CSV table of C-alpha atoms in Angstrom, one decimal:
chain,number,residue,atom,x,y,z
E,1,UNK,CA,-13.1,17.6,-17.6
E,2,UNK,CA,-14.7,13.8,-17.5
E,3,UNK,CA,-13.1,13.1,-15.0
E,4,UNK,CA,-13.6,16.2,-12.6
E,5,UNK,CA,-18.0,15.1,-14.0
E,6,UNK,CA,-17.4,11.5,-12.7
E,7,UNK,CA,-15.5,12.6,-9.6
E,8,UNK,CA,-18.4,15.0,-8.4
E,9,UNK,CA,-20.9,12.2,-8.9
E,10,UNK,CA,-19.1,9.6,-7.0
E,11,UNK,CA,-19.9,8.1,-4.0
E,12,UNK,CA,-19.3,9.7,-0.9
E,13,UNK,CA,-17.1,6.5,0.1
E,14,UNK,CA,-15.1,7.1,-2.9
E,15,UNK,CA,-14.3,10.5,-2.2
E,16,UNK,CA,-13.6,9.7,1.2
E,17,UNK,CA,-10.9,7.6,-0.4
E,18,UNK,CA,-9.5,10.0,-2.9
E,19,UNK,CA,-9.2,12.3,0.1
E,20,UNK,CA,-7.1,10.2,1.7
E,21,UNK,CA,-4.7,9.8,-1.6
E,22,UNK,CA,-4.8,13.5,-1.2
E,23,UNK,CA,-3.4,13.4,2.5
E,24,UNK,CA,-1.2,11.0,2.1
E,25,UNK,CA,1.0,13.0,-0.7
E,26,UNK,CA,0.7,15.7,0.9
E,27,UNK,CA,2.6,14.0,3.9
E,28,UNK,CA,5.1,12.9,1.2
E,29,UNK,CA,5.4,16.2,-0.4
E,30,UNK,CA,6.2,17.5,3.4
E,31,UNK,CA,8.7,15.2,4.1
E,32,UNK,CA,10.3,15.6,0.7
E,33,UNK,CA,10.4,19.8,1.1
E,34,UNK,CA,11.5,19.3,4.2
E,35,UNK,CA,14.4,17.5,2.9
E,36,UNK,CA,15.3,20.4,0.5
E,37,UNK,CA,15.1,22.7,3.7
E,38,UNK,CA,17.5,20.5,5.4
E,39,UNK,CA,19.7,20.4,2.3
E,40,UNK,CA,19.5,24.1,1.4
E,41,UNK,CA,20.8,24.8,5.2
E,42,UNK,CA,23.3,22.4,5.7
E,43,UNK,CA,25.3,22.2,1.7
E,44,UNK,CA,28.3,20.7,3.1
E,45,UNK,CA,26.2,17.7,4.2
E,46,UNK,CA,25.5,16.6,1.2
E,47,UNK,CA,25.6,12.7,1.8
E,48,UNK,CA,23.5,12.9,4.8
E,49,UNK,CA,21.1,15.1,2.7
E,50,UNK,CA,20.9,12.3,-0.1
E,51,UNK,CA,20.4,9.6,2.7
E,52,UNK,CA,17.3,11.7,4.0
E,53,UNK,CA,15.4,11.8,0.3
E,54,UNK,CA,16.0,7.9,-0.3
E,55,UNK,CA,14.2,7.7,3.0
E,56,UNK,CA,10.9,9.8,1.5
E,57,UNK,CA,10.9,7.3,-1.5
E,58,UNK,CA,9.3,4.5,1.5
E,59,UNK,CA,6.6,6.2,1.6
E,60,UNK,CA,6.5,7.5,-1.3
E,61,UNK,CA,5.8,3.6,-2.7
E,62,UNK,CA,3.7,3.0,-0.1
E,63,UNK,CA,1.7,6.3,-1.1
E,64,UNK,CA,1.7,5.4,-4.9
E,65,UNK,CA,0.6,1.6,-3.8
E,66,UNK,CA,-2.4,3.2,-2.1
E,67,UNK,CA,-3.4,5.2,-4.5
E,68,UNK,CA,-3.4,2.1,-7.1
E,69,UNK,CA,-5.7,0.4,-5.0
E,70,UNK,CA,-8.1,3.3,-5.1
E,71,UNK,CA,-8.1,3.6,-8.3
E,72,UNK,CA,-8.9,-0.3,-8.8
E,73,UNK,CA,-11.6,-0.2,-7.0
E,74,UNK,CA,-13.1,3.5,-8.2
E,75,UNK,CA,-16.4,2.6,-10.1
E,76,UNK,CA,-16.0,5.1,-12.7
E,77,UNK,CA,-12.9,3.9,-14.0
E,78,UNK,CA,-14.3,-0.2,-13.7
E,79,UNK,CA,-14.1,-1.5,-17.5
E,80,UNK,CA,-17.6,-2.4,-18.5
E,81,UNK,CA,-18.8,-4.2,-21.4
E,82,UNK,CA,-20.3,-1.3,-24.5
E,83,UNK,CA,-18.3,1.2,-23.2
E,84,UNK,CA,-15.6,0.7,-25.9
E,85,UNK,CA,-18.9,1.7,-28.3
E,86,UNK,CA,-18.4,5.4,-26.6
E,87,UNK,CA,-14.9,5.7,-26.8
E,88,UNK,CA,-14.3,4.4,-23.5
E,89,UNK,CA,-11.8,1.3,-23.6
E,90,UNK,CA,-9.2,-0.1,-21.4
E,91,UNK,CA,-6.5,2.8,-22.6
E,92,UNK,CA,-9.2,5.6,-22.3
E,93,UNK,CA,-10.4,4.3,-19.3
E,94,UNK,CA,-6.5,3.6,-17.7
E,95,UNK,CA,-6.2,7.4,-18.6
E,96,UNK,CA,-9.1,8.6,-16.9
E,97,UNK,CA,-8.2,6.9,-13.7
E,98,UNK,CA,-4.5,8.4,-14.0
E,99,UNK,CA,-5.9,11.6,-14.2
E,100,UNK,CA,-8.3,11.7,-11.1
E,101,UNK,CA,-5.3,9.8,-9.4
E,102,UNK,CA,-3.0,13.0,-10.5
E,103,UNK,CA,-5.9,15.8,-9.4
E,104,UNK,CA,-5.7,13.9,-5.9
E,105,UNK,CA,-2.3,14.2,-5.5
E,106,UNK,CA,-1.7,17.2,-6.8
E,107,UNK,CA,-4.5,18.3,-4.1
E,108,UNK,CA,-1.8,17.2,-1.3
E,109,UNK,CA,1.1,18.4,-2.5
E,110,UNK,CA,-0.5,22.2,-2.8
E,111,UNK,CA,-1.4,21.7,0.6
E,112,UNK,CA,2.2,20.3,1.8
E,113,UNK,CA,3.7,23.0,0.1
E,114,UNK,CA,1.4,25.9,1.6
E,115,UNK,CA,2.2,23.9,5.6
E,116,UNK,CA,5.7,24.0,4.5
E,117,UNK,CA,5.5,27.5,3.7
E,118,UNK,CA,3.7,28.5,6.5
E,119,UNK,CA,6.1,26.8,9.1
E,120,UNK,CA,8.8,27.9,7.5
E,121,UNK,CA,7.6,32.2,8.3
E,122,UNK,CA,7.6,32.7,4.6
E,123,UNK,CA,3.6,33.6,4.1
E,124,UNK,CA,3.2,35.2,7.4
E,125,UNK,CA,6.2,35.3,9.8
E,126,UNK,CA,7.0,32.2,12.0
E,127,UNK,CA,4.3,30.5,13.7
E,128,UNK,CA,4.7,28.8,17.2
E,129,UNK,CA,7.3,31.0,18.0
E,130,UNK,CA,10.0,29.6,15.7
E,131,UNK,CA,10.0,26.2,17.0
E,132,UNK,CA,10.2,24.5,13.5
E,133,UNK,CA,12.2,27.0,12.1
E,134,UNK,CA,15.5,25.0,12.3
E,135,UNK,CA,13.6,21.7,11.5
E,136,UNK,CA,12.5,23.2,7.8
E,137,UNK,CA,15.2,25.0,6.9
E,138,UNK,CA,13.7,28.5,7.6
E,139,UNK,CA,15.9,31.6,6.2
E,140,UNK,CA,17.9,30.3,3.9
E,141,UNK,CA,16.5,30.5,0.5
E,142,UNK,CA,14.5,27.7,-1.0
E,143,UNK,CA,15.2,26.4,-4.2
E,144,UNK,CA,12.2,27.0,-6.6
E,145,UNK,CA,12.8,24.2,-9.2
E,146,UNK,CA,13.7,21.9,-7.1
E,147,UNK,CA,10.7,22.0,-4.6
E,148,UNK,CA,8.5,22.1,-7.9
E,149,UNK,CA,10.3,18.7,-9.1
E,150,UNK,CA,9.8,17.4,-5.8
E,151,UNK,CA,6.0,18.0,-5.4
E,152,UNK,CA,5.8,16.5,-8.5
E,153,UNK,CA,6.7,12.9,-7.6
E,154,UNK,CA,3.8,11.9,-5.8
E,155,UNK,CA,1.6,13.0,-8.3
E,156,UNK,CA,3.7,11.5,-11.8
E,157,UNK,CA,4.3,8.4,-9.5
E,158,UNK,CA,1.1,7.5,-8.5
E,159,UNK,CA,-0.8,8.4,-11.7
E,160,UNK,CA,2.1,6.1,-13.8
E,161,UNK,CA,1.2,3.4,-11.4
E,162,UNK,CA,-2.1,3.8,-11.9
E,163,UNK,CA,-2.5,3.9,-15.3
E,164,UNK,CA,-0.1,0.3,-15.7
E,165,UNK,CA,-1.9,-1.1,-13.3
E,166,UNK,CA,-5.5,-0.5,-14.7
E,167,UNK,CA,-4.5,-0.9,-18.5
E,168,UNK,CA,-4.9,-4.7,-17.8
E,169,UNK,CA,-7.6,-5.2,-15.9
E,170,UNK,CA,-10.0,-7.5,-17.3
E,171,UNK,CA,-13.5,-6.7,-18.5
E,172,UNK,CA,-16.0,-7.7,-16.4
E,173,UNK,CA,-19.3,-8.2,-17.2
E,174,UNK,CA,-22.0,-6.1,-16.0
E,175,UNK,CA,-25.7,-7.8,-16.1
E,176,UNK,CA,-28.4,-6.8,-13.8
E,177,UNK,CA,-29.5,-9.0,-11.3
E,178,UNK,CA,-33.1,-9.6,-12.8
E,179,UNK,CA,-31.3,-10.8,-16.1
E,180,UNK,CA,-28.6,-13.6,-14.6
E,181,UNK,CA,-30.6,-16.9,-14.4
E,182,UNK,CA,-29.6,-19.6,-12.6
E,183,UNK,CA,-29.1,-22.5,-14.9
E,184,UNK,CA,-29.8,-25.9,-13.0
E,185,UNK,CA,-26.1,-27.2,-13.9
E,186,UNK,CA,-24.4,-24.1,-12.8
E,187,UNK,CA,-21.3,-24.7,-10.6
E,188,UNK,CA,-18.5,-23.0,-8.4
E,189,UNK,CA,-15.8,-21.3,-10.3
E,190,UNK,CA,-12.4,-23.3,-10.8
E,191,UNK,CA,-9.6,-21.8,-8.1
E,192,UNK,CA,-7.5,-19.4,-9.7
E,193,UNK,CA,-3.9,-21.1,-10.5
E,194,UNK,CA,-1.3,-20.9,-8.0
E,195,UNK,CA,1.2,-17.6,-8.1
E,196,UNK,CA,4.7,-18.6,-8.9
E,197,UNK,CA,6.2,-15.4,-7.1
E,198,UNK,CA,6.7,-17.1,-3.7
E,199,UNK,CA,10.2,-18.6,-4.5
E,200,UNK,CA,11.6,-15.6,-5.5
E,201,UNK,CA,10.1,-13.4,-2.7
E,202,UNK,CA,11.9,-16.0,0.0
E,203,UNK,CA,15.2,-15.4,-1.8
E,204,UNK,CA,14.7,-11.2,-1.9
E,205,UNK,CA,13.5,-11.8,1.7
E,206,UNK,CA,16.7,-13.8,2.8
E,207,UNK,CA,18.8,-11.3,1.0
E,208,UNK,CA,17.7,-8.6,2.9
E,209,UNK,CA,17.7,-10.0,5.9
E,210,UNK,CA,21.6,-10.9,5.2
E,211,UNK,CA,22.6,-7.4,3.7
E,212,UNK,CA,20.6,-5.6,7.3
E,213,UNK,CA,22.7,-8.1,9.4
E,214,UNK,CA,26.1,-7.2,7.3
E,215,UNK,CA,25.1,-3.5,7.7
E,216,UNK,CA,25.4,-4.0,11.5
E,217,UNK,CA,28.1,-6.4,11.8
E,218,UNK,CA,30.0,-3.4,13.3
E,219,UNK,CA,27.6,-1.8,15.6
E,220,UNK,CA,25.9,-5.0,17.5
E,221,UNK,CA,23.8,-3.6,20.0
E,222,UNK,CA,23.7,-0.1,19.0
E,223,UNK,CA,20.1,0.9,18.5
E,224,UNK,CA,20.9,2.7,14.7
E,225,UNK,CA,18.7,1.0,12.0
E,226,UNK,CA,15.1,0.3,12.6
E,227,UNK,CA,13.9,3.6,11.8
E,228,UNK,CA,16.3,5.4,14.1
E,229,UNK,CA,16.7,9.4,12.9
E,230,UNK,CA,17.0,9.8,9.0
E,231,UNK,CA,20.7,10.9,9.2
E,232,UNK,CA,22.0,8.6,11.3
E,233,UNK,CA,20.3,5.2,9.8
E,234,UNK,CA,22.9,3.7,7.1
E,235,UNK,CA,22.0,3.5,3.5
E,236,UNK,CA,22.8,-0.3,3.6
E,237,UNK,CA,20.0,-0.5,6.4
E,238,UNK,CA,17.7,1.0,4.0
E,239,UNK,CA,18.9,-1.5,1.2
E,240,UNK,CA,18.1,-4.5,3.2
E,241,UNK,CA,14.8,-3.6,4.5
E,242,UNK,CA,14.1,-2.5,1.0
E,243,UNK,CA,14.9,-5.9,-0.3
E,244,UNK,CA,12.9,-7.8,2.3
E,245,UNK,CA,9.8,-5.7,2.1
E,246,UNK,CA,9.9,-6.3,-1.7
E,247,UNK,CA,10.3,-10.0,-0.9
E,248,UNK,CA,7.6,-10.1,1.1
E,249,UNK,CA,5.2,-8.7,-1.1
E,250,UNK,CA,5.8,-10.9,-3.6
E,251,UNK,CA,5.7,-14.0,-1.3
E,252,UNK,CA,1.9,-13.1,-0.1
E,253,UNK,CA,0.1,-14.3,-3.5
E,254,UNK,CA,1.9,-17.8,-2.7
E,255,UNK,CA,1.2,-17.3,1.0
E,256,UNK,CA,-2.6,-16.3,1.0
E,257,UNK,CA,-3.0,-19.1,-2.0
E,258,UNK,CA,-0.7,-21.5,0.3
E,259,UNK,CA,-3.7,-20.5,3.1
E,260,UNK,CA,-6.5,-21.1,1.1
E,261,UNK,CA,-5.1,-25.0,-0.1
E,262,UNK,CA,-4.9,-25.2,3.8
E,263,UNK,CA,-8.6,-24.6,5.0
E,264,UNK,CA,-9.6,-27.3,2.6
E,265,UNK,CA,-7.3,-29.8,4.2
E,266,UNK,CA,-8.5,-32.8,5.9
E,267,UNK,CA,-11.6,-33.7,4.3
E,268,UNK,CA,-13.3,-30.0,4.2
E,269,UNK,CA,-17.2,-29.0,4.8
E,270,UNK,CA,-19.0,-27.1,2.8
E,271,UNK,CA,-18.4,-23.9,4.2
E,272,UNK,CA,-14.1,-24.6,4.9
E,273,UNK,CA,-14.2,-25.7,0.8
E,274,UNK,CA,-15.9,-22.4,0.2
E,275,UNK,CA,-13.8,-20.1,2.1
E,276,UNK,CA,-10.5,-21.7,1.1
E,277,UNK,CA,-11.7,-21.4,-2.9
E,278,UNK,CA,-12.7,-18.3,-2.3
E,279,UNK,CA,-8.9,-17.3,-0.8
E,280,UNK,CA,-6.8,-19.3,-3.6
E,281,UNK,CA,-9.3,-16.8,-6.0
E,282,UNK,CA,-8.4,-13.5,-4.2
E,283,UNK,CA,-4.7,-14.5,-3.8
E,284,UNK,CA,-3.2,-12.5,-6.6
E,285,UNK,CA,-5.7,-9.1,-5.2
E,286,UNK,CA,-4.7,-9.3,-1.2
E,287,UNK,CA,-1.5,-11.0,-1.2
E,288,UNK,CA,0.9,-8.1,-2.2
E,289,UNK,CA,-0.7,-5.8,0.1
E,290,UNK,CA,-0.8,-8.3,3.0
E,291,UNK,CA,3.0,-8.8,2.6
E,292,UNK,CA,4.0,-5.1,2.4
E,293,UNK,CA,1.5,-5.0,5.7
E,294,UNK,CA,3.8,-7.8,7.1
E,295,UNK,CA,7.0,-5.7,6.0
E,296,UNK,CA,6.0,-2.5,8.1
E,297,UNK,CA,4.9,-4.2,10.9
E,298,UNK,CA,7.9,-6.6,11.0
E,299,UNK,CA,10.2,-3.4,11.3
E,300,UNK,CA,8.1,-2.0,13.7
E,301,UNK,CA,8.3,-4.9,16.2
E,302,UNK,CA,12.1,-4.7,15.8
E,303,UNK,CA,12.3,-1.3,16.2
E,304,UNK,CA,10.5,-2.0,19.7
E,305,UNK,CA,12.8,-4.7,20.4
E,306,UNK,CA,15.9,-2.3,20.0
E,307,UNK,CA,14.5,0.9,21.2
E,308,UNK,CA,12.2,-0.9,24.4
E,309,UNK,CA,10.6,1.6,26.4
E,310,UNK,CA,14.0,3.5,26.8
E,311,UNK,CA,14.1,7.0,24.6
E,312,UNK,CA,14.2,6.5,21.1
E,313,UNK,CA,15.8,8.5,18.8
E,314,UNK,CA,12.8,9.5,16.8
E,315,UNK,CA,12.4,12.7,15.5
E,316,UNK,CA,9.2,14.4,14.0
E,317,UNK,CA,9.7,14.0,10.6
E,318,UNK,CA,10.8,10.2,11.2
E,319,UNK,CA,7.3,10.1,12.7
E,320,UNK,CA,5.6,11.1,10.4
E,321,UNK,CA,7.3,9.0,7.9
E,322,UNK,CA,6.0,5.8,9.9
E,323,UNK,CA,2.8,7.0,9.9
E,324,UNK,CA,2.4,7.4,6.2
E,325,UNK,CA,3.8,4.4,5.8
E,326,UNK,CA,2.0,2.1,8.3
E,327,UNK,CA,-1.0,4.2,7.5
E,328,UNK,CA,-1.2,3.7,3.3
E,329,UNK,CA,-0.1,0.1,3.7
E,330,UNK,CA,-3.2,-0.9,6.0
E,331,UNK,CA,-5.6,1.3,3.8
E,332,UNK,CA,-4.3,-0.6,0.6
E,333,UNK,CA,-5.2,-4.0,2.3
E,334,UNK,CA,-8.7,-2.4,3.3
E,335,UNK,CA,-9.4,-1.6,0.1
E,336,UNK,CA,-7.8,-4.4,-1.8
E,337,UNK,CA,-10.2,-6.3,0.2
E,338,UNK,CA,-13.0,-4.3,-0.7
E,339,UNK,CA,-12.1,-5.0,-4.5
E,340,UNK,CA,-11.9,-8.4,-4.0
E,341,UNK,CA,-15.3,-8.3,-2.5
E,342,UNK,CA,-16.6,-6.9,-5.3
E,343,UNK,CA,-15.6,-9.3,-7.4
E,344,UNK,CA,-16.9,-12.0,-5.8
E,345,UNK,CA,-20.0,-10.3,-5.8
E,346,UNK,CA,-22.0,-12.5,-8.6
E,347,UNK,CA,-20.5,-15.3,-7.0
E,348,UNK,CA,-22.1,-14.4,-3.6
E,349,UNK,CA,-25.8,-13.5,-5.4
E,350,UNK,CA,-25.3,-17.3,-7.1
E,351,UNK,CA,-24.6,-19.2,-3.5
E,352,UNK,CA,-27.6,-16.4,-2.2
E,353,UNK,CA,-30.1,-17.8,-4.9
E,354,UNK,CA,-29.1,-21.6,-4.9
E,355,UNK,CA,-30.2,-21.8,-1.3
E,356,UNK,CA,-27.1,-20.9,0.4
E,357,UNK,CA,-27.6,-19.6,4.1
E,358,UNK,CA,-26.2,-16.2,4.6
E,359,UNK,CA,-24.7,-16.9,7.9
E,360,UNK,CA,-22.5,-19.8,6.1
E,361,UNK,CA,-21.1,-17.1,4.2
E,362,UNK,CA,-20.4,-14.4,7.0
E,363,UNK,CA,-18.7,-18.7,8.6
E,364,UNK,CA,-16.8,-18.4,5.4
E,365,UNK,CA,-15.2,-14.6,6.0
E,366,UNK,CA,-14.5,-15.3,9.6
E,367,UNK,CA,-11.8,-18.4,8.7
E,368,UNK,CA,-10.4,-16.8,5.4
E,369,UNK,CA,-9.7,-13.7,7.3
E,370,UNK,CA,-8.4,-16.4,10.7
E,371,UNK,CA,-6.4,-18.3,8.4
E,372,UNK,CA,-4.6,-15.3,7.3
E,373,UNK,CA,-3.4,-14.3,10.4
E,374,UNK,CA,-2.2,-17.9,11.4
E,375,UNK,CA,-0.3,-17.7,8.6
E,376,UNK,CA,1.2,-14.4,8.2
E,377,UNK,CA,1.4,-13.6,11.9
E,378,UNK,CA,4.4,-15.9,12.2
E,379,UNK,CA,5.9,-15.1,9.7
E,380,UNK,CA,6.2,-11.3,10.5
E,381,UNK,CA,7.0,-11.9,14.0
E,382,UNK,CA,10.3,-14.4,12.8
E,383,UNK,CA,11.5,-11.6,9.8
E,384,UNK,CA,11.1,-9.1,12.8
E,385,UNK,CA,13.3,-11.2,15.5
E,386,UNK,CA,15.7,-12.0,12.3
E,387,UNK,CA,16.3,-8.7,11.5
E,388,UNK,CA,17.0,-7.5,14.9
E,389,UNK,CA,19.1,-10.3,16.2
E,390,UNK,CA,22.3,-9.0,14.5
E,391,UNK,CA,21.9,-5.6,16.4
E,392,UNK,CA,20.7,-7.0,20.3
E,393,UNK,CA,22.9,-10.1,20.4
């Protein structure tokens, strides 16, 4: 019940975001009925079947990541300090967030299952004259337990994430404005240390890439991997891009932090000093969802480069599976950024009330955010020709 009070005095902003959770599992919980469908109308396919559900489980991360981020940044589940006096700690308050994250998701999944139901003629005979009738599954019976279990994964995943990740988030403090003085030797805040992840998100990287390129050591040329149709792209495919996405999202804290030691190179102003501390201190917050961001759009530029402009061998539900998943990884960088903003907040009232010009800091946004994509631009444009060379040379 608290946390159906806080969500109905939220910002609009904030329910425009828990919305969004909502859609995105219920694109998960379609793709993952649609799987049973498939399943329940083809049993001697079995392999192919299993292949198809380990493809839902992409975006079913990138769904549960996105709905982490919203939950970070959701002000009624922010630790403040004298909470703890009410009974509201870090476990309560982990809790709480799981369980708006679970009424979210649960949202979408009653919706995906009422579309699914819908398309498939069970509610109300077949809509659009049958023409997803084959597509779901429609007339053979569909397994009740298992679509249950199904619909349920979005929703248990995402609120488990959720709660781990909030459970250690630090207390922040919470004054007013009118009560922080400004103390004549006040002074910017030491950079956060550097992450030691990068080294072993290069090696996951480089393993993936190698396990794609042995996965298509048979079939150079052939245009089968880079999303390609659900039951014709090899499990091995899956493995490697699997690997390298989780490689990259661990190599972008040491990237974005690798960024930030780089504006302040060559004897640094003012305002390149501040933008670059400012980046090494949001490092650990935007660098795993700027690498899964470089991930998706790496396989998507070598997907172009196999497919071209020729026809591609997408089908609907492969489409929608890219869209989810291009579509919950940019929102997670959105709103990671948006948290990081926030807590640089007293930082930006300090610089405000010491004098600092306001367009130095807007100077400051502009080269963290162009230093990013001189570094990370590269990058996904060399894992994309890497992991397509195998399959066009």
């Amino acid at each position: 019940m608290l946390a159906l009070r806080l969500a109905r005095g939220t910002h609009p902003l904030v329910q425009v975001r828990r919305l969004l959770v909502a859609a995105a599992s219920a694109g998960v919980g379609f793709l993952l009925l649609c799987t049973l469908g498939y399943a329940s109308t083809h049993p001697a396919y079995s392999t192919t079947a299993a292949l198809r559900l380990l493809w839902c489980f992409v975006p079913l991360a990138a769904t549960a990541q996105f709905a982490v981020a919203v939950a970070r940044t959701d002000p009624s589940t922010r630790p403040r300090p004298g909470l703890s006096a009410v009974g509201l700690g870090p476990f309560r308050l982990s809790v709480l967030a799981a369980v708006s994250t679970a009424v979210s998701c649960t949202l979408g999944s009653m919706v995906a299952l009422l579309l699914f139901l819908h398309l498939r003629g069970d509610l109300t005979g077949l809509p659009f004259d049958g023409a997803a009738a084959g597509l779901l599954g429609a007339g053979a019976p569909l397994p009740v337990a298992a679509a249950l279990m199904l619909l349920a994964l979005a929703p248990v995943t995402a609120a488990t994430a959720s709660a781990m990740a909030l459970r250690t988030r630090p207390v922040q403090a919470a004054m007013p404005d009118d009560e922080q003085e400004i103390t004549p030797d006040e002074q910017m805040p030491a950079p956060a240390p550097a992450p030691t992840g990068l080294p072993w998100g290069v090696a996951l990287t480089a393993v993936g890439l190698a396990v794609e390129a042995y996965s298509s050591r048979d079939g150079a040329g052939s245009a089968f991997p880079l999303p390609g149709k659900l039951d014709t792209t090899p499990a091995w495919v899956l493995a490697g891009w699997s690997l390298t996405a989780i490689g990259l999202a661990m190599a972008g804290p040491g990237l974005a932090h690798f960024a930030g030691r780089l504006l302040q190179a060559m004897r640094p102003g003012a305002v390149r000093l501040l933008a670059g501390r400012m980046l090494m201190d949001e490092a650990h917050r935007i660098g795993r969802p700027l690498g899964a961001v470089c991930a998706v759009l790496s396989a998507a530029i070598a997907a172009f480069a196999l497919y071209g402009t020729g026809p591609r061998p997408f089908g609907p539900l492969t489409a929608l599976g890219a869209v989810l998943v291009l579509g919950c990884t940019t929102a997670t960088l959105l709103t990671s950024a948006l948290e990081a903003k926030q807590a640089r907040a007293h930082v930006v009232r300090m610089l405000l009330r010491l004098g600092a010009p306001a367009s130095a800091l807007r100077a400051a946004t502009a080269l963290r955010v162009t230093i990013l994509l001189v570094v990370f631009a590269p990058i996904t444009w060399a894992i994309a020709e890497l992991a397509a060379l195998p399959l066009t040379g």
